Amino acid sequence: ATYAKKIEKNETKINWAESAKKIIAKINAFHPNPGCWFEIEDERIKIIKAKEIEKTGEVGTIIDNEMTIACSKNAVQILELKKEGKKQMLVREYLRGNKIKIGQKVN
C-alpha cells in the first residue's frame, strides 16, 4: 500500500486554461468528495457531471445558453452541478433561477 498526500482545496479548483479532456478527468477523479469547483459571480459551484464538446471560445467564458465553458482545447458542457449550500441539480434547473450571459467570465 502507498500513501497519498492530503488533497488541498486549491487543487480541486478548475483551471479553464487546461484542455477539456483533462478537466473532465479531474471532475471524475474528485467526485463525490471533495469535488471540482469554479466561481461565477463570487458563488462557488461544484460540478457533478460534465461532458466534452467540440466548441471554441475565449478560455474561461460561457459560450452558449447550456452552460458550456470554453477551455484551451474544446469546451466543457456542465450537466449537473451543486451550488454552495444547496442541493444537487441539473443545469436546466439552475438556469431557471440564475441568469448567465454568453461571454461571461468564470473563475
PDB file of N, CA and C in Angstrom:
ATOM      1  N   ALA A   1       0.843  -1.186   0.000  1.00  0.00           N
ATOM      2  CA  ALA A   1       0.000   0.000   0.000  1.00  0.00           C
ATOM      3  C   ALA A   1       0.878   1.236   0.000  1.00  0.00           C
ATOM      4  N   THR A   2       0.377   2.268  -0.638  1.00  0.00           N
ATOM      5  CA  THR A   2       1.095   3.539  -0.650  1.00  0.00           C
ATOM      6  C   THR A   2       0.187   4.629  -0.110  1.00  0.00           C
ATOM      7  N   TYR A   3       0.793   5.671   0.396  1.00  0.00           N
ATOM      8  CA  TYR A   3       0.043   6.785   0.945  1.00  0.00           C
ATOM      9  C   TYR A   3       0.087   7.963  -0.017  1.00  0.00           C
ATOM     10  N   ALA A   4      -1.018   8.667  -0.103  1.00  0.00           N
ATOM     11  CA  ALA A   4      -1.086   9.868  -0.933  1.00  0.00           C
ATOM     12  C   ALA A   4      -1.204  11.076  -0.011  1.00  0.00           C
ATOM     13  N   LYS A   5      -0.707  12.196  -0.476  1.00  0.00           N
ATOM     14  CA  LYS A   5      -0.809  13.407   0.344  1.00  0.00           C
ATOM     15  C   LYS A   5      -2.253  13.891   0.365  1.00  0.00           C
ATOM     16  N   LYS A   6      -2.567  14.695   1.361  1.00  0.00           N
ATOM     17  CA  LYS A   6      -3.907  15.226   1.515  1.00  0.00           C
ATOM     18  C   LYS A   6      -4.229  16.155   0.334  1.00  0.00           C
ATOM     19  N   ILE A   7      -5.450  16.081  -0.174  1.00  0.00           N
ATOM     20  CA  ILE A   7      -5.871  16.940  -1.286  1.00  0.00           C
ATOM     21  C   ILE A   7      -6.262  18.301  -0.724  1.00  0.00           C
ATOM     22  N   GLU A   8      -5.633  19.336  -1.239  1.00  0.00           N
ATOM     23  CA  GLU A   8      -5.914  20.708  -0.806  1.00  0.00           C
ATOM     24  C   GLU A   8      -7.088  21.279  -1.617  1.00  0.00           C
ATOM     25  N   LYS A   9      -7.819  22.242  -1.033  1.00  0.00           N
ATOM     26  CA  LYS A   9      -8.968  22.860  -1.706  1.00  0.00           C
ATOM     27  C   LYS A   9      -8.562  23.500  -3.033  1.00  0.00           C
ATOM     28  N   ASN A  10      -7.398  24.165  -3.070  1.00  0.00           N
ATOM     29  CA  ASN A  10      -6.997  24.850  -4.294  1.00  0.00           C
ATOM     30  C   ASN A  10      -6.655  23.885  -5.432  1.00  0.00           C
ATOM     31  N   GLU A  11      -6.387  22.624  -5.116  1.00  0.00           N
ATOM     32  CA  GLU A  11      -6.124  21.616  -6.154  1.00  0.00           C
ATOM     33  C   GLU A  11      -7.403  21.222  -6.886  1.00  0.00           C
ATOM     34  N   THR A  12      -8.544  21.381  -6.232  1.00  0.00           N
ATOM     35  CA  THR A  12      -9.811  20.960  -6.827  1.00  0.00           C
ATOM     36  C   THR A  12     -10.488  22.071  -7.623  1.00  0.00           C
ATOM     37  N   LYS A  13      -9.941  23.291  -7.556  1.00  0.00           N
ATOM     38  CA  LYS A  13     -10.498  24.398  -8.353  1.00  0.00           C
ATOM     39  C   LYS A  13     -10.137  24.165  -9.819  1.00  0.00           C
ATOM     40  N   ILE A  14     -11.093  24.411 -10.698  1.00  0.00           N
ATOM     41  CA  ILE A  14     -10.884  24.159 -12.123  1.00  0.00           C
ATOM     42  C   ILE A  14     -10.083  25.289 -12.753  1.00  0.00           C
ATOM     43  N   ASN A  15      -9.064  24.891 -13.514  1.00  0.00           N
ATOM     44  CA  ASN A  15      -8.256  25.833 -14.286  1.00  0.00           C
ATOM     45  C   ASN A  15      -8.713  25.702 -15.734  1.00  0.00           C
ATOM     46  N   TRP A  16      -9.451  26.691 -16.225  1.00  0.00           N
ATOM     47  CA  TRP A  16     -10.033  26.614 -17.568  1.00  0.00           C
ATOM     48  C   TRP A  16      -8.978  26.696 -18.671  1.00  0.00           C
ATOM     49  N   ALA A  17      -7.730  27.006 -18.345  1.00  0.00           N
ATOM     50  CA  ALA A  17      -6.663  27.053 -19.340  1.00  0.00           C
ATOM     51  C   ALA A  17      -6.183  25.654 -19.730  1.00  0.00           C
ATOM     52  N   GLU A  18      -6.650  24.624 -19.010  1.00  0.00           N
ATOM     53  CA  GLU A  18      -6.325  23.244 -19.364  1.00  0.00           C
ATOM     54  C   GLU A  18      -7.272  22.761 -20.467  1.00  0.00           C
ATOM     55  N   SER A  19      -6.974  21.601 -21.049  1.00  0.00           N
ATOM     56  CA  SER A  19      -7.853  21.045 -22.075  1.00  0.00           C
ATOM     57  C   SER A  19      -9.121  20.482 -21.433  1.00  0.00           C
ATOM     58  N   ALA A  20     -10.192  20.435 -22.211  1.00  0.00           N
ATOM     59  CA  ALA A  20     -11.480  19.935 -21.717  1.00  0.00           C
ATOM     60  C   ALA A  20     -11.349  18.492 -21.243  1.00  0.00           C
ATOM     61  N   LYS A  21     -10.571  17.693 -21.964  1.00  0.00           N
ATOM     62  CA  LYS A  21     -10.381  16.284 -21.606  1.00  0.00           C
ATOM     63  C   LYS A  21      -9.768  16.153 -20.203  1.00  0.00           C
ATOM     64  N   LYS A  22      -8.779  16.996 -19.914  1.00  0.00           N
ATOM     65  CA  LYS A  22      -8.110  16.963 -18.616  1.00  0.00           C
ATOM     66  C   LYS A  22      -9.060  17.437 -17.497  1.00  0.00           C
ATOM     67  N   ILE A  23      -9.876  18.436 -17.798  1.00  0.00           N
ATOM     68  CA  ILE A  23     -10.833  18.943 -16.806  1.00  0.00           C
ATOM     69  C   ILE A  23     -11.890  17.890 -16.487  1.00  0.00           C
ATOM     70  N   ILE A  24     -12.401  17.190 -17.503  1.00  0.00           N
ATOM     71  CA  ILE A  24     -13.395  16.125 -17.292  1.00  0.00           C
ATOM     72  C   ILE A  24     -12.783  15.017 -16.425  1.00  0.00           C
ATOM     73  N   ALA A  25     -11.534  14.653 -16.698  1.00  0.00           N
ATOM     74  CA  ALA A  25     -10.856  13.623 -15.907  1.00  0.00           C
ATOM     75  C   ALA A  25     -10.727  14.071 -14.444  1.00  0.00           C
ATOM     76  N   LYS A  26     -10.438  15.347 -14.234  1.00  0.00           N
ATOM     77  CA  LYS A  26     -10.308  15.893 -12.880  1.00  0.00           C
ATOM     78  C   LYS A  26     -11.664  15.867 -12.157  1.00  0.00           C
ATOM     79  N   ILE A  27     -12.738  16.216 -12.875  1.00  0.00           N
ATOM     80  CA  ILE A  27     -14.090  16.191 -12.296  1.00  0.00           C
ATOM     81  C   ILE A  27     -14.430  14.778 -11.846  1.00  0.00           C
ATOM     82  N   ASN A  28     -14.163  13.812 -12.698  1.00  0.00           N
ATOM     83  CA  ASN A  28     -14.449  12.410 -12.373  1.00  0.00           C
ATOM     84  C   ASN A  28     -13.573  11.899 -11.228  1.00  0.00           C
ATOM     85  N   ALA A  29     -12.327  12.334 -11.186  1.00  0.00           N
ATOM     86  CA  ALA A  29     -11.404  11.871 -10.144  1.00  0.00           C
ATOM     87  C   ALA A  29     -11.799  12.379  -8.756  1.00  0.00           C
ATOM     88  N   PHE A  30     -12.259  13.608  -8.669  1.00  0.00           N
ATOM     89  CA  PHE A  30     -12.586  14.194  -7.373  1.00  0.00           C
ATOM     90  C   PHE A  30     -14.053  14.047  -6.979  1.00  0.00           C
ATOM     91  N   HIS A  31     -14.839  13.322  -7.773  1.00  0.00           N
ATOM     92  CA  HIS A  31     -16.259  13.122  -7.443  1.00  0.00           C
ATOM     93  C   HIS A  31     -16.399  11.914  -6.527  1.00  0.00           C
ATOM     94  N   PRO A  32     -17.148  11.850  -5.494  1.00  0.00           N
ATOM     95  CA  PRO A  32     -18.030  12.897  -4.957  1.00  0.00           C
ATOM     96  C   PRO A  32     -17.328  13.850  -3.995  1.00  0.00           C
ATOM     97  N   ASN A  33     -16.259  13.410  -3.351  1.00  0.00           N
ATOM     98  CA  ASN A  33     -15.586  14.307  -2.419  1.00  0.00           C
ATOM     99  C   ASN A  33     -14.128  14.431  -2.761  1.00  0.00           C
ATOM    100  N   PRO A  34     -13.527  15.562  -2.751  1.00  0.00           N
ATOM    101  CA  PRO A  34     -14.067  16.865  -2.371  1.00  0.00           C
ATOM    102  C   PRO A  34     -14.839  17.545  -3.500  1.00  0.00           C
ATOM    103  N   GLY A  35     -14.692  17.098  -4.747  1.00  0.00           N
ATOM    104  CA  GLY A  35     -15.435  17.688  -5.866  1.00  0.00           C
ATOM    105  C   GLY A  35     -14.692  18.843  -6.504  1.00  0.00           C
ATOM    106  N   CYS A  36     -14.844  18.996  -7.814  1.00  0.00           N
ATOM    107  CA  CYS A  36     -14.238  20.111  -8.545  1.00  0.00           C
ATOM    108  C   CYS A  36     -15.198  21.289  -8.564  1.00  0.00           C
ATOM    109  N   TRP A  37     -14.655  22.484  -8.511  1.00  0.00           N
ATOM    110  CA  TRP A  37     -15.496  23.666  -8.432  1.00  0.00           C
ATOM    111  C   TRP A  37     -14.911  24.835  -9.204  1.00  0.00           C
ATOM    112  N   PHE A  38     -15.771  25.828  -9.433  1.00  0.00           N
ATOM    113  CA  PHE A  38     -15.367  27.099 -10.020  1.00  0.00           C
ATOM    114  C   PHE A  38     -16.250  28.182  -9.415  1.00  0.00           C
ATOM    115  N   GLU A  39     -15.935  29.423  -9.720  1.00  0.00           N
ATOM    116  CA  GLU A  39     -16.730  30.526  -9.188  1.00  0.00           C
ATOM    117  C   GLU A  39     -17.349  31.322 -10.319  1.00  0.00           C
ATOM    118  N   ILE A  40     -18.615  31.692 -10.123  1.00  0.00           N
ATOM    119  CA  ILE A  40     -19.312  32.573 -11.056  1.00  0.00           C
ATOM    120  C   ILE A  40     -20.012  33.624 -10.201  1.00  0.00           C
ATOM    121  N   GLU A  41     -19.680  34.880 -10.436  1.00  0.00           N
ATOM    122  CA  GLU A  41     -20.210  35.998  -9.648  1.00  0.00           C
ATOM    123  C   GLU A  41     -20.040  35.761  -8.138  1.00  0.00           C
ATOM    124  N   ASP A  42     -18.841  35.379  -7.744  1.00  0.00           N
ATOM    125  CA  ASP A  42     -18.474  35.138  -6.335  1.00  0.00           C
ATOM    126  C   ASP A  42     -19.288  34.037  -5.661  1.00  0.00           C
ATOM    127  N   GLU A  43     -19.898  33.145  -6.437  1.00  0.00           N
ATOM    128  CA  GLU A  43     -20.598  31.978  -5.896  1.00  0.00           C
ATOM    129  C   GLU A  43     -19.828  30.732  -6.308  1.00  0.00           C
ATOM    130  N   ARG A  44     -19.590  29.857  -5.353  1.00  0.00           N
ATOM    131  CA  ARG A  44     -18.873  28.621  -5.645  1.00  0.00           C
ATOM    132  C   ARG A  44     -19.852  27.579  -6.176  1.00  0.00           C
ATOM    133  N   ILE A  45     -19.493  26.952  -7.309  1.00  0.00           N
ATOM    134  CA  ILE A  45     -20.331  25.926  -7.915  1.00  0.00           C
ATOM    135  C   ILE A  45     -19.497  24.669  -8.098  1.00  0.00           C
ATOM    136  N   LYS A  46     -19.997  23.564  -7.557  1.00  0.00           N
ATOM    137  CA  LYS A  46     -19.332  22.268  -7.677  1.00  0.00           C
ATOM    138  C   LYS A  46     -19.932  21.537  -8.888  1.00  0.00           C
ATOM    139  N   ILE A  47     -19.080  21.016  -9.738  1.00  0.00           N
ATOM    140  CA  ILE A  47     -19.550  20.278 -10.919  1.00  0.00           C
ATOM    141  C   ILE A  47     -19.685  18.813 -10.553  1.00  0.00           C
ATOM    142  N   ILE A  48     -20.879  18.249 -10.817  1.00  0.00           N
ATOM    143  CA  ILE A  48     -21.139  16.842 -10.543  1.00  0.00           C
ATOM    144  C   ILE A  48     -20.905  16.016 -11.810  1.00  0.00           C
ATOM    145  N   LYS A  49     -21.501  16.467 -12.926  1.00  0.00           N
ATOM    146  CA  LYS A  49     -21.356  15.765 -14.213  1.00  0.00           C
ATOM    147  C   LYS A  49     -21.117  16.780 -15.313  1.00  0.00           C
ATOM    148  N   ALA A  50     -20.257  16.413 -16.259  1.00  0.00           N
ATOM    149  CA  ALA A  50     -19.969  17.281 -17.396  1.00  0.00           C
ATOM    150  C   ALA A  50     -19.503  16.426 -18.563  1.00  0.00           C
ATOM    151  N   LYS A  51     -19.536  17.009 -19.754  1.00  0.00           N
ATOM    152  CA  LYS A  51     -19.022  16.298 -20.924  1.00  0.00           C
ATOM    153  C   LYS A  51     -18.250  17.261 -21.809  1.00  0.00           C
ATOM    154  N   GLU A  52     -17.378  16.687 -22.648  1.00  0.00           N
ATOM    155  CA  GLU A  52     -16.552  17.481 -23.549  1.00  0.00           C
ATOM    156  C   GLU A  52     -17.334  17.765 -24.824  1.00  0.00           C
ATOM    157  N   ILE A  53     -17.269  18.998 -25.296  1.00  0.00           N
ATOM    158  CA  ILE A  53     -17.954  19.433 -26.513  1.00  0.00           C
ATOM    159  C   ILE A  53     -16.910  20.058 -27.440  1.00  0.00           C
ATOM    160  N   GLU A  54     -17.059  19.846 -28.733  1.00  0.00           N
ATOM    161  CA  GLU A  54     -16.126  20.444 -29.685  1.00  0.00           C
ATOM    162  C   GLU A  54     -16.592  21.841 -30.078  1.00  0.00           C
ATOM    163  N   LYS A  55     -16.314  22.801 -29.216  1.00  0.00           N
ATOM    164  CA  LYS A  55     -16.597  24.216 -29.466  1.00  0.00           C
ATOM    165  C   LYS A  55     -15.400  24.998 -28.981  1.00  0.00           C
ATOM    166  N   THR A  56     -15.249  26.209 -29.497  1.00  0.00           N
ATOM    167  CA  THR A  56     -14.144  27.048 -29.058  1.00  0.00           C
ATOM    168  C   THR A  56     -14.656  28.421 -28.658  1.00  0.00           C
ATOM    169  N   GLY A  57     -13.855  29.099 -27.907  1.00  0.00           N
ATOM    170  CA  GLY A  57     -14.169  30.446 -27.444  1.00  0.00           C
ATOM    171  C   GLY A  57     -13.043  30.928 -26.565  1.00  0.00           C
ATOM    172  N   GLU A  58     -13.206  32.109 -25.994  1.00  0.00           N
ATOM    173  CA  GLU A  58     -12.191  32.638 -25.094  1.00  0.00           C
ATOM    174  C   GLU A  58     -12.157  31.785 -23.825  1.00  0.00           C
ATOM    175  N   VAL A  59     -10.964  31.382 -23.433  1.00  0.00           N
ATOM    176  CA  VAL A  59     -10.786  30.483 -22.292  1.00  0.00           C
ATOM    177  C   VAL A  59     -11.460  31.050 -21.036  1.00  0.00           C
ATOM    178  N   GLY A  60     -12.280  30.190 -20.386  1.00  0.00           N
ATOM    179  CA  GLY A  60     -12.926  30.582 -19.143  1.00  0.00           C
ATOM    180  C   GLY A  60     -14.184  31.411 -19.301  1.00  0.00           C
ATOM    181  N   THR A  61     -14.781  31.402 -20.504  1.00  0.00           N
ATOM    182  CA  THR A  61     -16.029  32.147 -20.710  1.00  0.00           C
ATOM    183  C   THR A  61     -17.156  31.192 -21.086  1.00  0.00           C
ATOM    184  N   ILE A  62     -18.375  31.604 -20.778  1.00  0.00           N
ATOM    185  CA  ILE A  62     -19.562  30.831 -21.151  1.00  0.00           C
ATOM    186  C   ILE A  62     -19.817  31.095 -22.633  1.00  0.00           C
ATOM    187  N   ILE A  63     -19.952  30.014 -23.429  1.00  0.00           N
ATOM    188  CA  ILE A  63     -20.079  30.200 -24.880  1.00  0.00           C
ATOM    189  C   ILE A  63     -21.461  29.854 -25.431  1.00  0.00           C
ATOM    190  N   ASP A  64     -22.379  29.364 -24.588  1.00  0.00           N
ATOM    191  CA  ASP A  64     -23.760  29.158 -25.039  1.00  0.00           C
ATOM    192  C   ASP A  64     -24.724  29.160 -23.856  1.00  0.00           C
ATOM    193  N   ASN A  65     -26.013  29.025 -24.144  1.00  0.00           N
ATOM    194  CA  ASN A  65     -27.043  29.081 -23.102  1.00  0.00           C
ATOM    195  C   ASN A  65     -27.205  27.774 -22.341  1.00  0.00           C
ATOM    196  N   GLU A  66     -26.370  26.781 -22.621  1.00  0.00           N
ATOM    197  CA  GLU A  66     -26.453  25.482 -21.947  1.00  0.00           C
ATOM    198  C   GLU A  66     -25.304  25.294 -20.963  1.00  0.00           C
ATOM    199  N   MET A  67     -24.732  26.392 -20.505  1.00  0.00           N
ATOM    200  CA  MET A  67     -23.641  26.381 -19.514  1.00  0.00           C
ATOM    201  C   MET A  67     -22.423  25.617 -20.042  1.00  0.00           C
ATOM    202  N   THR A  68     -22.007  25.934 -21.260  1.00  0.00           N
ATOM    203  CA  THR A  68     -20.795  25.373 -21.835  1.00  0.00           C
ATOM    204  C   THR A  68     -19.684  26.410 -21.661  1.00  0.00           C
ATOM    205  N   ILE A  69     -18.562  25.967 -21.112  1.00  0.00           N
ATOM    206  CA  ILE A  69     -17.457  26.874 -20.807  1.00  0.00           C
ATOM    207  C   ILE A  69     -16.243  26.485 -21.643  1.00  0.00           C
ATOM    208  N   ALA A  70     -15.661  27.481 -22.307  1.00  0.00           N
ATOM    209  CA  ALA A  70     -14.521  27.259 -23.198  1.00  0.00           C
ATOM    210  C   ALA A  70     -13.256  26.943 -22.408  1.00  0.00           C
ATOM    211  N   CYS A  71     -12.458  26.021 -22.961  1.00  0.00           N
ATOM    212  CA  CYS A  71     -11.168  25.635 -22.380  1.00  0.00           C
ATOM    213  C   CYS A  71     -10.096  25.894 -23.429  1.00  0.00           C
ATOM    214  N   SER A  72      -8.857  25.540 -23.133  1.00  0.00           N
ATOM    215  CA  SER A  72      -7.788  25.748 -24.105  1.00  0.00           C
ATOM    216  C   SER A  72      -7.994  24.889 -25.348  1.00  0.00           C
ATOM    217  N   LYS A  73      -8.544  23.691 -25.162  1.00  0.00           N
ATOM    218  CA  LYS A  73      -8.866  22.814 -26.288  1.00  0.00           C
ATOM    219  C   LYS A  73     -10.276  22.264 -26.063  1.00  0.00           C
ATOM    220  N   ASN A  74     -11.191  22.571 -26.969  1.00  0.00           N
ATOM    221  CA  ASN A  74     -12.610  22.209 -26.873  1.00  0.00           C
ATOM    222  C   ASN A  74     -13.285  22.942 -25.718  1.00  0.00           C
ATOM    223  N   ALA A  75     -14.413  22.404 -25.217  1.00  0.00           N
ATOM    224  CA  ALA A  75     -15.164  23.071 -24.154  1.00  0.00           C
ATOM    225  C   ALA A  75     -15.809  22.025 -23.249  1.00  0.00           C
ATOM    226  N   VAL A  76     -16.223  22.452 -22.064  1.00  0.00           N
ATOM    227  CA  VAL A  76     -16.879  21.580 -21.098  1.00  0.00           C
ATOM    228  C   VAL A  76     -18.325  22.022 -20.972  1.00  0.00           C
ATOM    229  N   GLN A  77     -19.242  21.091 -21.240  1.00  0.00           N
ATOM    230  CA  GLN A  77     -20.658  21.370 -21.033  1.00  0.00           C
ATOM    231  C   GLN A  77     -21.062  20.740 -19.707  1.00  0.00           C
ATOM    232  N   ILE A  78     -21.526  21.582 -18.785  1.00  0.00           N
ATOM    233  CA  ILE A  78     -21.906  21.114 -17.455  1.00  0.00           C
ATOM    234  C   ILE A  78     -23.316  20.533 -17.527  1.00  0.00           C
ATOM    235  N   LEU A  79     -23.501  19.325 -16.987  1.00  0.00           N
ATOM    236  CA  LEU A  79     -24.796  18.652 -16.998  1.00  0.00           C
ATOM    237  C   LEU A  79     -25.473  18.710 -15.640  1.00  0.00           C
ATOM    238  N   GLU A  80     -24.713  18.494 -14.570  1.00  0.00           N
ATOM    239  CA  GLU A  80     -25.229  18.553 -13.196  1.00  0.00           C
ATOM    240  C   GLU A  80     -24.266  19.350 -12.346  1.00  0.00           C
ATOM    241  N   LEU A  81     -24.826  20.128 -11.422  1.00  0.00           N
ATOM    242  CA  LEU A  81     -23.994  20.944 -10.549  1.00  0.00           C
ATOM    243  C   LEU A  81     -24.615  21.059  -9.172  1.00  0.00           C
ATOM    244  N   LYS A  82     -23.844  21.628  -8.258  1.00  0.00           N
ATOM    245  CA  LYS A  82     -24.320  21.853  -6.897  1.00  0.00           C
ATOM    246  C   LYS A  82     -23.843  23.227  -6.467  1.00  0.00           C
ATOM    247  N   LYS A  83     -24.797  24.105  -6.215  1.00  0.00           N
ATOM    248  CA  LYS A  83     -24.499  25.437  -5.735  1.00  0.00           C
ATOM    249  C   LYS A  83     -24.179  25.334  -4.244  1.00  0.00           C
ATOM    250  N   GLU A  84     -23.260  26.164  -3.765  1.00  0.00           N
ATOM    251  CA  GLU A  84     -22.844  26.100  -2.372  1.00  0.00           C
ATOM    252  C   GLU A  84     -24.046  26.289  -1.442  1.00  0.00           C
ATOM    253  N   GLY A  85     -24.243  25.327  -0.544  1.00  0.00           N
ATOM    254  CA  GLY A  85     -25.339  25.392   0.405  1.00  0.00           C
ATOM    255  C   GLY A  85     -26.676  24.911  -0.126  1.00  0.00           C
ATOM    256  N   LYS A  86     -26.711  24.457  -1.355  1.00  0.00           N
ATOM    257  CA  LYS A  86     -27.955  23.983  -1.979  1.00  0.00           C
ATOM    258  C   LYS A  86     -27.821  22.511  -2.331  1.00  0.00           C
ATOM    259  N   LYS A  87     -28.919  21.930  -2.861  1.00  0.00           N
ATOM    260  CA  LYS A  87     -28.861  20.526  -3.257  1.00  0.00           C
ATOM    261  C   LYS A  87     -28.391  20.405  -4.705  1.00  0.00           C
ATOM    262  N   GLN A  88     -27.994  19.212  -5.058  1.00  0.00           N
ATOM    263  CA  GLN A  88     -27.539  18.902  -6.406  1.00  0.00           C
ATOM    264  C   GLN A  88     -28.686  19.114  -7.387  1.00  0.00           C
ATOM    265  N   MET A  89     -28.391  19.661  -8.584  1.00  0.00           N
ATOM    266  CA  MET A  89     -29.440  19.902  -9.565  1.00  0.00           C
ATOM    267  C   MET A  89     -28.907  19.815 -10.986  1.00  0.00           C
ATOM    268  N   LEU A  90     -29.837  19.630 -11.935  1.00  0.00           N
ATOM    269  CA  LEU A  90     -29.486  19.655 -13.348  1.00  0.00           C
ATOM    270  C   LEU A  90     -29.245  21.099 -13.757  1.00  0.00           C
ATOM    271  N   VAL A  91     -28.489  21.298 -14.822  1.00  0.00           N
ATOM    272  CA  VAL A  91     -28.167  22.646 -15.271  1.00  0.00           C
ATOM    273  C   VAL A  91     -29.432  23.411 -15.660  1.00  0.00           C
ATOM    274  N   ARG A  92     -30.385  22.760 -16.304  1.00  0.00           N
ATOM    275  CA  ARG A  92     -31.604  23.482 -16.718  1.00  0.00           C
ATOM    276  C   ARG A  92     -32.377  24.002 -15.500  1.00  0.00           C
ATOM    277  N   GLU A  93     -32.322  23.281 -14.366  1.00  0.00           N
ATOM    278  CA  GLU A  93     -32.950  23.760 -13.129  1.00  0.00           C
ATOM    279  C   GLU A  93     -32.196  24.974 -12.588  1.00  0.00           C
ATOM    280  N   TYR A  94     -30.873  24.925 -12.646  1.00  0.00           N
ATOM    281  CA  TYR A  94     -30.047  26.045 -12.191  1.00  0.00           C
ATOM    282  C   TYR A  94     -30.318  27.288 -13.042  1.00  0.00           C
ATOM    283  N   LEU A  95     -30.423  27.089 -14.361  1.00  0.00           N
ATOM    284  CA  LEU A  95     -30.607  28.215 -15.276  1.00  0.00           C
ATOM    285  C   LEU A  95     -31.986  28.859 -15.140  1.00  0.00           C
ATOM    286  N   ARG A  96     -32.965  28.133 -14.615  1.00  0.00           N
ATOM    287  CA  ARG A  96     -34.293  28.720 -14.385  1.00  0.00           C
ATOM    288  C   ARG A  96     -34.239  29.847 -13.367  1.00  0.00           C
ATOM    289  N   GLY A  97     -33.400  29.695 -12.364  1.00  0.00           N
ATOM    290  CA  GLY A  97     -33.327  30.686 -11.296  1.00  0.00           C
ATOM    291  C   GLY A  97     -32.117  31.588 -11.338  1.00  0.00           C
ATOM    292  N   ASN A  98     -31.162  31.304 -12.217  1.00  0.00           N
ATOM    293  CA  ASN A  98     -29.932  32.081 -12.294  1.00  0.00           C
ATOM    294  C   ASN A  98     -29.659  32.463 -13.738  1.00  0.00           C
ATOM    295  N   LYS A  99     -29.465  33.734 -13.977  1.00  0.00           N
ATOM    296  CA  LYS A  99     -29.207  34.214 -15.340  1.00  0.00           C
ATOM    297  C   LYS A  99     -27.710  34.166 -15.632  1.00  0.00           C
ATOM    298  N   ILE A 100     -27.379  33.653 -16.810  1.00  0.00           N
ATOM    299  CA  ILE A 100     -25.995  33.688 -17.273  1.00  0.00           C
ATOM    300  C   ILE A 100     -25.988  34.414 -18.617  1.00  0.00           C
ATOM    301  N   LYS A 101     -24.855  34.976 -18.958  1.00  0.00           N
ATOM    302  CA  LYS A 101     -24.718  35.681 -20.236  1.00  0.00           C
ATOM    303  C   LYS A 101     -23.622  35.008 -21.051  1.00  0.00           C
ATOM    304  N   ILE A 102     -23.844  34.919 -22.355  1.00  0.00           N
ATOM    305  CA  ILE A 102     -22.799  34.402 -23.238  1.00  0.00           C
ATOM    306  C   ILE A 102     -21.654  35.414 -23.204  1.00  0.00           C
ATOM    307  N   GLY A 103     -20.442  34.922 -23.016  1.00  0.00           N
ATOM    308  CA  GLY A 103     -19.272  35.773 -22.902  1.00  0.00           C
ATOM    309  C   GLY A 103     -18.913  36.107 -21.465  1.00  0.00           C
ATOM    310  N   GLN A 104     -19.741  35.669 -20.504  1.00  0.00           N
ATOM    311  CA  GLN A 104     -19.475  35.913 -19.088  1.00  0.00           C
ATOM    312  C   GLN A 104     -18.273  35.093 -18.631  1.00  0.00           C
ATOM    313  N   LYS A 105     -17.379  35.717 -17.877  1.00  0.00           N
ATOM    314  CA  LYS A 105     -16.192  35.042 -17.377  1.00  0.00           C
ATOM    315  C   LYS A 105     -16.502  34.263 -16.107  1.00  0.00           C
ATOM    316  N   VAL A 106     -15.888  33.081 -15.976  1.00  0.00           N
ATOM    317  CA  VAL A 106     -15.966  32.288 -14.751  1.00  0.00           C
ATOM    318  C   VAL A 106     -14.536  32.102 -14.238  1.00  0.00           C
ATOM    319  N   ASN A 107     -14.400  31.931 -12.950  1.00  0.00           N
ATOM    320  CA  ASN A 107     -13.065  31.749 -12.343  1.00  0.00           C
ATOM    321  C   ASN A 107     -12.871  30.318 -11.929  1.00  0.00           C
TER     322      ASN A 107
END
